[in-house]
Short mmCIF file of C-alpha atoms and ligand atoms in Angstrom, two decimals:
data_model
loop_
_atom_site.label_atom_id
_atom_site.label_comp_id
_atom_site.label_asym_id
_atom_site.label_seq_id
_atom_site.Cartn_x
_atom_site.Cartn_y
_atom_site.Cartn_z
CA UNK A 1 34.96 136.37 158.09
CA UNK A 2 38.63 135.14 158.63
CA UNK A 3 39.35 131.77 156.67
CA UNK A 4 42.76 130.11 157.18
CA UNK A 5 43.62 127.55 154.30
CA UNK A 6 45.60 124.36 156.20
CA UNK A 7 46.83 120.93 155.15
CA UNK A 8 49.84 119.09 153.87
CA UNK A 9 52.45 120.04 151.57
CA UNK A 10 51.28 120.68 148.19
CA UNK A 11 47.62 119.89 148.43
CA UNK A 12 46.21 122.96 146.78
CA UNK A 13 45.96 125.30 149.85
CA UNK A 14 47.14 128.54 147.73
CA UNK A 15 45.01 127.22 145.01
CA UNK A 16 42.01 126.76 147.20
CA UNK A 17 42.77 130.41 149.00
CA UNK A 18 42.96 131.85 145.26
CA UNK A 19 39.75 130.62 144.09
CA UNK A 20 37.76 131.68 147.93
CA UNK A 21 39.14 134.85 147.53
CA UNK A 22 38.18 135.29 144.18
CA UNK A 23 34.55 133.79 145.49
CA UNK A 24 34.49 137.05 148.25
CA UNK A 25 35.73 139.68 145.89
CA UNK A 26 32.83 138.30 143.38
CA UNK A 27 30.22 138.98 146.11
CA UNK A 28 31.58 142.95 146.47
CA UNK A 29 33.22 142.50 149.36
CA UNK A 30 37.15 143.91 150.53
CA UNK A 31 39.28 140.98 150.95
CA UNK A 32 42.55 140.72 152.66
CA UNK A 33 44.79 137.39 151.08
CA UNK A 34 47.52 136.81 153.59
CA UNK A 35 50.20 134.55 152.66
CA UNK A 36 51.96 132.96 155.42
CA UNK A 37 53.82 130.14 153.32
CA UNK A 38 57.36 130.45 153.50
CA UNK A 39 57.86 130.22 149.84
CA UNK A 40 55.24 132.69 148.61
CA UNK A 41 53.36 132.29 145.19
CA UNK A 42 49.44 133.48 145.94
CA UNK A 43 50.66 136.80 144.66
CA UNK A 44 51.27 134.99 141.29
CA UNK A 45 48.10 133.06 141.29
CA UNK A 46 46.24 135.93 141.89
CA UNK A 47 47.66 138.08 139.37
CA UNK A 48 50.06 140.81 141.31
CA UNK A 49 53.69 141.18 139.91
CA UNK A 50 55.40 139.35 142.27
CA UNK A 51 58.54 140.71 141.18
CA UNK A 52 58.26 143.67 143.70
CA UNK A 53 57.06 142.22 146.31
CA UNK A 54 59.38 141.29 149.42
CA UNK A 55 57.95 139.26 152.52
CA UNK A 56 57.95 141.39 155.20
CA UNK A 57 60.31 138.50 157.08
CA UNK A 58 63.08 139.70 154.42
CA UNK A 59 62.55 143.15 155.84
CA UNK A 60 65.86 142.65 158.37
CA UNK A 61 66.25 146.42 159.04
CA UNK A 62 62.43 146.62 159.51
CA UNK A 63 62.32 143.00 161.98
CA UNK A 64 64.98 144.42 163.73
CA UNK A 65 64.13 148.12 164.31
CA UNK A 66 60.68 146.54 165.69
CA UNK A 67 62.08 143.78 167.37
CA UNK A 68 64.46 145.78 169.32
CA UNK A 69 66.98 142.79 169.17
CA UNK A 70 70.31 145.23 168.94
CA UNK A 71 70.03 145.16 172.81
CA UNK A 72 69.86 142.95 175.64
CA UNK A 73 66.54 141.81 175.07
CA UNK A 74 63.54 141.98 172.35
CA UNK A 75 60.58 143.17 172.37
CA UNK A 76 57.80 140.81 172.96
CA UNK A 77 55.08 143.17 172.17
CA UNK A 78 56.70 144.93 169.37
CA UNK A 79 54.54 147.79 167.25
CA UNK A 80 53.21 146.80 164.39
CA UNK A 81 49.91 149.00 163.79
CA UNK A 82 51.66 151.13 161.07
CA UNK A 83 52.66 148.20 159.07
CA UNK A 84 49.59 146.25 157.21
CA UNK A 85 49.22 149.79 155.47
CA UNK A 86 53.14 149.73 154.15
CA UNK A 87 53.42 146.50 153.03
CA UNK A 88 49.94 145.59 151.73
CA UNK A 89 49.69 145.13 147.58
CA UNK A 90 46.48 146.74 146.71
CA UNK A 91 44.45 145.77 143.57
CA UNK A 92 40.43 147.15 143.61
CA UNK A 93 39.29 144.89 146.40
CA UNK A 94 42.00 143.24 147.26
CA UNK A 95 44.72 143.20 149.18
CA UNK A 96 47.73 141.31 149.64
CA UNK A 97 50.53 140.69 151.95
CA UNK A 98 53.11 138.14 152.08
CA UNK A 99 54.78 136.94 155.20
CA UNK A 100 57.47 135.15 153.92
CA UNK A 101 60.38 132.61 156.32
CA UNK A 102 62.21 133.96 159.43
CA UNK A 103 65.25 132.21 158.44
CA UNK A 104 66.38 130.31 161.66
CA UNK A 105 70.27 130.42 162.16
CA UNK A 106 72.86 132.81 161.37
CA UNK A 107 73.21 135.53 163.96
CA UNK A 108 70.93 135.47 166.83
CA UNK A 109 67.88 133.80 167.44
CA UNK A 110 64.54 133.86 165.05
CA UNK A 111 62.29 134.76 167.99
CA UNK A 112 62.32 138.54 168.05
CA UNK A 113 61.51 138.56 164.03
CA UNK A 114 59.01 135.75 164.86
CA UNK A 115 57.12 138.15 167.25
CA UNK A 116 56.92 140.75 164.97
CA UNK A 117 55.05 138.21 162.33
CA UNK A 118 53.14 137.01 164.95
CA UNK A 119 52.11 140.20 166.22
CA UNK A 120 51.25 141.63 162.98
CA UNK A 121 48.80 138.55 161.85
CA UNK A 122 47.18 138.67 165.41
CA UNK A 123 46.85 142.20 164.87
CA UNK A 124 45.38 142.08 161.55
CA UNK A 125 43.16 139.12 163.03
CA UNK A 126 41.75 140.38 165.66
CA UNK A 127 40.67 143.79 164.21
CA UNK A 128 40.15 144.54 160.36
CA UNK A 129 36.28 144.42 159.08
CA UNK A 130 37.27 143.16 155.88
CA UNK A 131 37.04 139.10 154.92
CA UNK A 132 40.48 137.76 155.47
CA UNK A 133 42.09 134.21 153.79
CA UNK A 134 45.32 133.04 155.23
CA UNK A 135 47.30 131.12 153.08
CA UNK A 136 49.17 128.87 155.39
CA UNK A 137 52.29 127.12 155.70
CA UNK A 138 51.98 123.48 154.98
CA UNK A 139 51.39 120.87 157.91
CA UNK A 140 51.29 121.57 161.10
CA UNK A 141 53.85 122.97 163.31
CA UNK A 142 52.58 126.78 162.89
CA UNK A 143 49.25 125.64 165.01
CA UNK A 144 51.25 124.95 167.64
CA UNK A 145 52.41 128.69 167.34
CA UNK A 146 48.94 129.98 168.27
CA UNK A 147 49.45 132.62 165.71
CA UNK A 148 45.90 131.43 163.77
CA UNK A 149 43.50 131.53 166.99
CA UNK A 150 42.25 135.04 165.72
CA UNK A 151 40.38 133.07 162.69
CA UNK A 152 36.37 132.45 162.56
CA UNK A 153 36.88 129.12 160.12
CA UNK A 154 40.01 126.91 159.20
CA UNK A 155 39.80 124.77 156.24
CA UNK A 156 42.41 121.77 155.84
CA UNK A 157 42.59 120.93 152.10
CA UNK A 158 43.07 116.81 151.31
CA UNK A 159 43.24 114.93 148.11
CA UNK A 160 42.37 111.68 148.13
CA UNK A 161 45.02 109.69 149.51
CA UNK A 162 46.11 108.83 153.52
CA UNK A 163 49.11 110.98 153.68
CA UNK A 164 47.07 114.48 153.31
CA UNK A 165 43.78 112.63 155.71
CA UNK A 166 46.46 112.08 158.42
CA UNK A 167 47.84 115.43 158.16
CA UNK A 168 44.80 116.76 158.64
CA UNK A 169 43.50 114.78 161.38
CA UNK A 170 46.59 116.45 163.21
CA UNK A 171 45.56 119.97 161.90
CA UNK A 172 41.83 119.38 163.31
CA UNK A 173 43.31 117.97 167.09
CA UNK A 174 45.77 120.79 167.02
CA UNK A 175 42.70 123.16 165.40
CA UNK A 176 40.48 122.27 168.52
CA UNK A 177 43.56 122.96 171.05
CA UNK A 178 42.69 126.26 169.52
CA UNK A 179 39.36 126.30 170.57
CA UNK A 180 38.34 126.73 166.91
CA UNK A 181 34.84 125.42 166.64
CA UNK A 182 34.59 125.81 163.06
CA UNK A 183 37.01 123.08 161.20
CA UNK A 184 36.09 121.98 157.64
CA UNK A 185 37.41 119.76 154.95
CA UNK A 186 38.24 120.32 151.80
CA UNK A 187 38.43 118.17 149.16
CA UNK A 188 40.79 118.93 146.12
CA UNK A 189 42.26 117.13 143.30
CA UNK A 190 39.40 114.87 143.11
CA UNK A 191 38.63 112.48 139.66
CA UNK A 192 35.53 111.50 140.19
CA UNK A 193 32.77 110.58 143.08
CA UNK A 194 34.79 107.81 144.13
CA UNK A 195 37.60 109.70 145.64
CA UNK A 196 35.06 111.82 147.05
CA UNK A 197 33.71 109.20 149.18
CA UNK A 198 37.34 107.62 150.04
CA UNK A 199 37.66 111.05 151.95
CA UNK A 200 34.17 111.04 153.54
CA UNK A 201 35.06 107.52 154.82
CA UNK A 202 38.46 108.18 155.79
CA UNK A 203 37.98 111.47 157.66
CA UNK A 204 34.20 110.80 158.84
CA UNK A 205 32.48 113.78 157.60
CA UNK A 206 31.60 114.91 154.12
CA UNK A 207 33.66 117.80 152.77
CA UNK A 208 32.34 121.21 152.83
CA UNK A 209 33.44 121.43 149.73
CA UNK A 210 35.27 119.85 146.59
CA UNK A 211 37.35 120.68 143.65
CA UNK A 212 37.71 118.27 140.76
CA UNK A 213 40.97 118.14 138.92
CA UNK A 214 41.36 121.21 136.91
CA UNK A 215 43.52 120.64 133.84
CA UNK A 216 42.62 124.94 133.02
CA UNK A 217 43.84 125.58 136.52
CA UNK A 218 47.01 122.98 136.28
CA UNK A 219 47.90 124.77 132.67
CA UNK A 220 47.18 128.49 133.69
CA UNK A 221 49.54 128.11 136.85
CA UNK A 222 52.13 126.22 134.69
CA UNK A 223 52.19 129.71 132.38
CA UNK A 224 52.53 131.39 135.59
CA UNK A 225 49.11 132.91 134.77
CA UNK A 226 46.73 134.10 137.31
CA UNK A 227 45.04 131.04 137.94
CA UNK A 228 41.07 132.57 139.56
CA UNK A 229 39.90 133.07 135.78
CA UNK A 230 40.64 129.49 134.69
CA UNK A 231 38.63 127.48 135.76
CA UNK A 232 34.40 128.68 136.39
CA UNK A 233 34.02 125.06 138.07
CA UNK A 234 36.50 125.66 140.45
CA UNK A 235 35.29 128.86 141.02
CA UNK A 236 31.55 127.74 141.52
CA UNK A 237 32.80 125.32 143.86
CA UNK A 238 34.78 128.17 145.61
CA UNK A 239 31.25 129.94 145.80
CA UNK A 240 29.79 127.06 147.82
CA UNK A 241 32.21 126.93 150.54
CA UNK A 242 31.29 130.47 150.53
CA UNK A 243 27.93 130.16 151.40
CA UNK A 244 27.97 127.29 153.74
CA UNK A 245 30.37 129.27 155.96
CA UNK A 246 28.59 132.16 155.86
CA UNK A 247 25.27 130.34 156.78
CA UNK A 248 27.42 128.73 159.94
CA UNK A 249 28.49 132.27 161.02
N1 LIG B 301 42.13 121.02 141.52
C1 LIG B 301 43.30 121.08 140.89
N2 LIG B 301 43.40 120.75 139.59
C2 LIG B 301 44.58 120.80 138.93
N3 LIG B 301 45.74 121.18 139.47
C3 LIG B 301 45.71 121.54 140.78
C4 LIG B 301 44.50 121.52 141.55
N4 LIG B 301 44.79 121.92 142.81
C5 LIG B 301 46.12 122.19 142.82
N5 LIG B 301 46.67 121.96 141.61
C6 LIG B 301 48.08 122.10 141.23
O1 LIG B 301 48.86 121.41 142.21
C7 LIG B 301 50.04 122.14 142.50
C8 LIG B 301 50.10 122.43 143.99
O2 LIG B 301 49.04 123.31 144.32
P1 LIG B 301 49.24 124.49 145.36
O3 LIG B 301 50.46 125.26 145.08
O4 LIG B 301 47.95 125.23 145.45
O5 LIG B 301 49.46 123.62 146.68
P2 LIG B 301 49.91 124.10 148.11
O6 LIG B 301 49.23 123.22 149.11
O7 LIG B 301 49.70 125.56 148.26
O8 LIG B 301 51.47 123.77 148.07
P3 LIG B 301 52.60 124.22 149.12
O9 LIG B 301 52.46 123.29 150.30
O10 LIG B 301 53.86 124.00 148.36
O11 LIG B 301 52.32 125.64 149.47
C9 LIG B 301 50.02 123.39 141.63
O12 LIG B 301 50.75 123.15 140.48
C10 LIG B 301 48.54 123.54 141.31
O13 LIG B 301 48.36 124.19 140.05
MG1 LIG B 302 51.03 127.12 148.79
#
């Protein structure tokens, strides 16, 4: 299945993606972690050396090459089938690959590198077998980009307070533009069974699933640690989701 992690800035999406991916690879399966934020950490959180690892939207000689922007006009089908192989991190089960920012400005304009992004995450979308978790770019304007319609579920992580619930409410009416059927919430961050229950109210539907405060997975990402062994509860909680999605497949 293809899971894309939404919601507002800095609600726990690439913590929530670390910990479902974790879930999958528990379960023997081949998982492909995509991040699309434009300041990349999952590799961190999920143990990789991030230190070697460039977002393919750094790749200027690449973009361009592909794009065919050095003439008159880009490409707005450029190839991409050769490149998940390149740029993918590899780790047992896993892989990785990290999208990274088209800077806007500067020479030119950022659409011929944006269809070469977009092209590869459709293409990896539409036709790998393996489970696939996007970690996305906070809020909301990359649904208006289309570039998620390939997914099977989208999760929008909220904690318990309005700002992330209205974010998300524009991430489900923008979601269902999409004609994505499946649209979950996720609750994160939560103290106790109180702020549970704040977010059922506020966003009409209970949670498919919900992660308590973690002060193993706060510490572990403070160290710069790869946060999916800190914390089992999280994990357990990771394992649920799991399951419920796989049982609305
Ligand atoms: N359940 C939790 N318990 C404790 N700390 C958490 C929990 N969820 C997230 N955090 C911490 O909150 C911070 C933000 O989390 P994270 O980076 O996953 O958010 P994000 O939505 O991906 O942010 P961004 O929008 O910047 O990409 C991190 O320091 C993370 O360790
Ligand atoms: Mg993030």
């Amino acid at each position: 299945m293809k899971i894309a992690v939404c919601g507002k800035g800095g609600v726990g999406k690439s913590t929530v993606s670390a910990y479902l991916i974790q879930a999958l690879l528990n379960r023997g399966r081949q998982v492909l972690a995509i991040d699309a934020d434009p300041s990349p950490h999952l590799a961190r959180l999920l143990g990789f050396d991030d230190s070697d690892i460039t977002p393919i939207a750094e790749m200027k000689d690449l973009l361009n090459e592909r794009s065919g922007r050095d003439g008159p006009f880009y490409n707005l089908n450029p190839r991409v089938d050769d490149l998940p192989e390149r740029f993918m991190k590899r780790k047992g089960n896993l892989s990785l690959m990290v999208l990274g920012a088209i800077k806007q400005g500067g020479a030119g304009c950022a659409c011929a590198d944006n269809a070469v992004l977009r092209n590869l995450l459709n293409r990896l979308l539409l036709s790998e077998n393996e489970d696939i978790v996007l970690d996305m770019e906070a809020g909301v304007e990359h649904l208006g980009r289309g570039t998620i319609s390939g997914v099977d579920h989208i999760l929008i992580v909220v904690q318990p307070y309005r700002g992330s619930i209205e974010t998300a409410e524009k991430i489900d009416r923008l979601a269902k533009d999409l004609k994505i059927r499946s649209l979950h919430i996720v609750a994160n961050n939560c103290q106790d069974e109180e702020d549970v229950k704040f977010i059922e109210k506020m966003c009409g539907r209970r949670p498919i699933g919900v992660f308590y405060f973690s002060s193993k997975a706060r510490r572990a990402e403070r160290e710069g640690m790869p946060i999916t062994g800190a914390s089992s509860e999280m994990l357990a909680s990771a394992e649920k989701i799991i399951s419920s999605l796989e049982k609305a497949t």
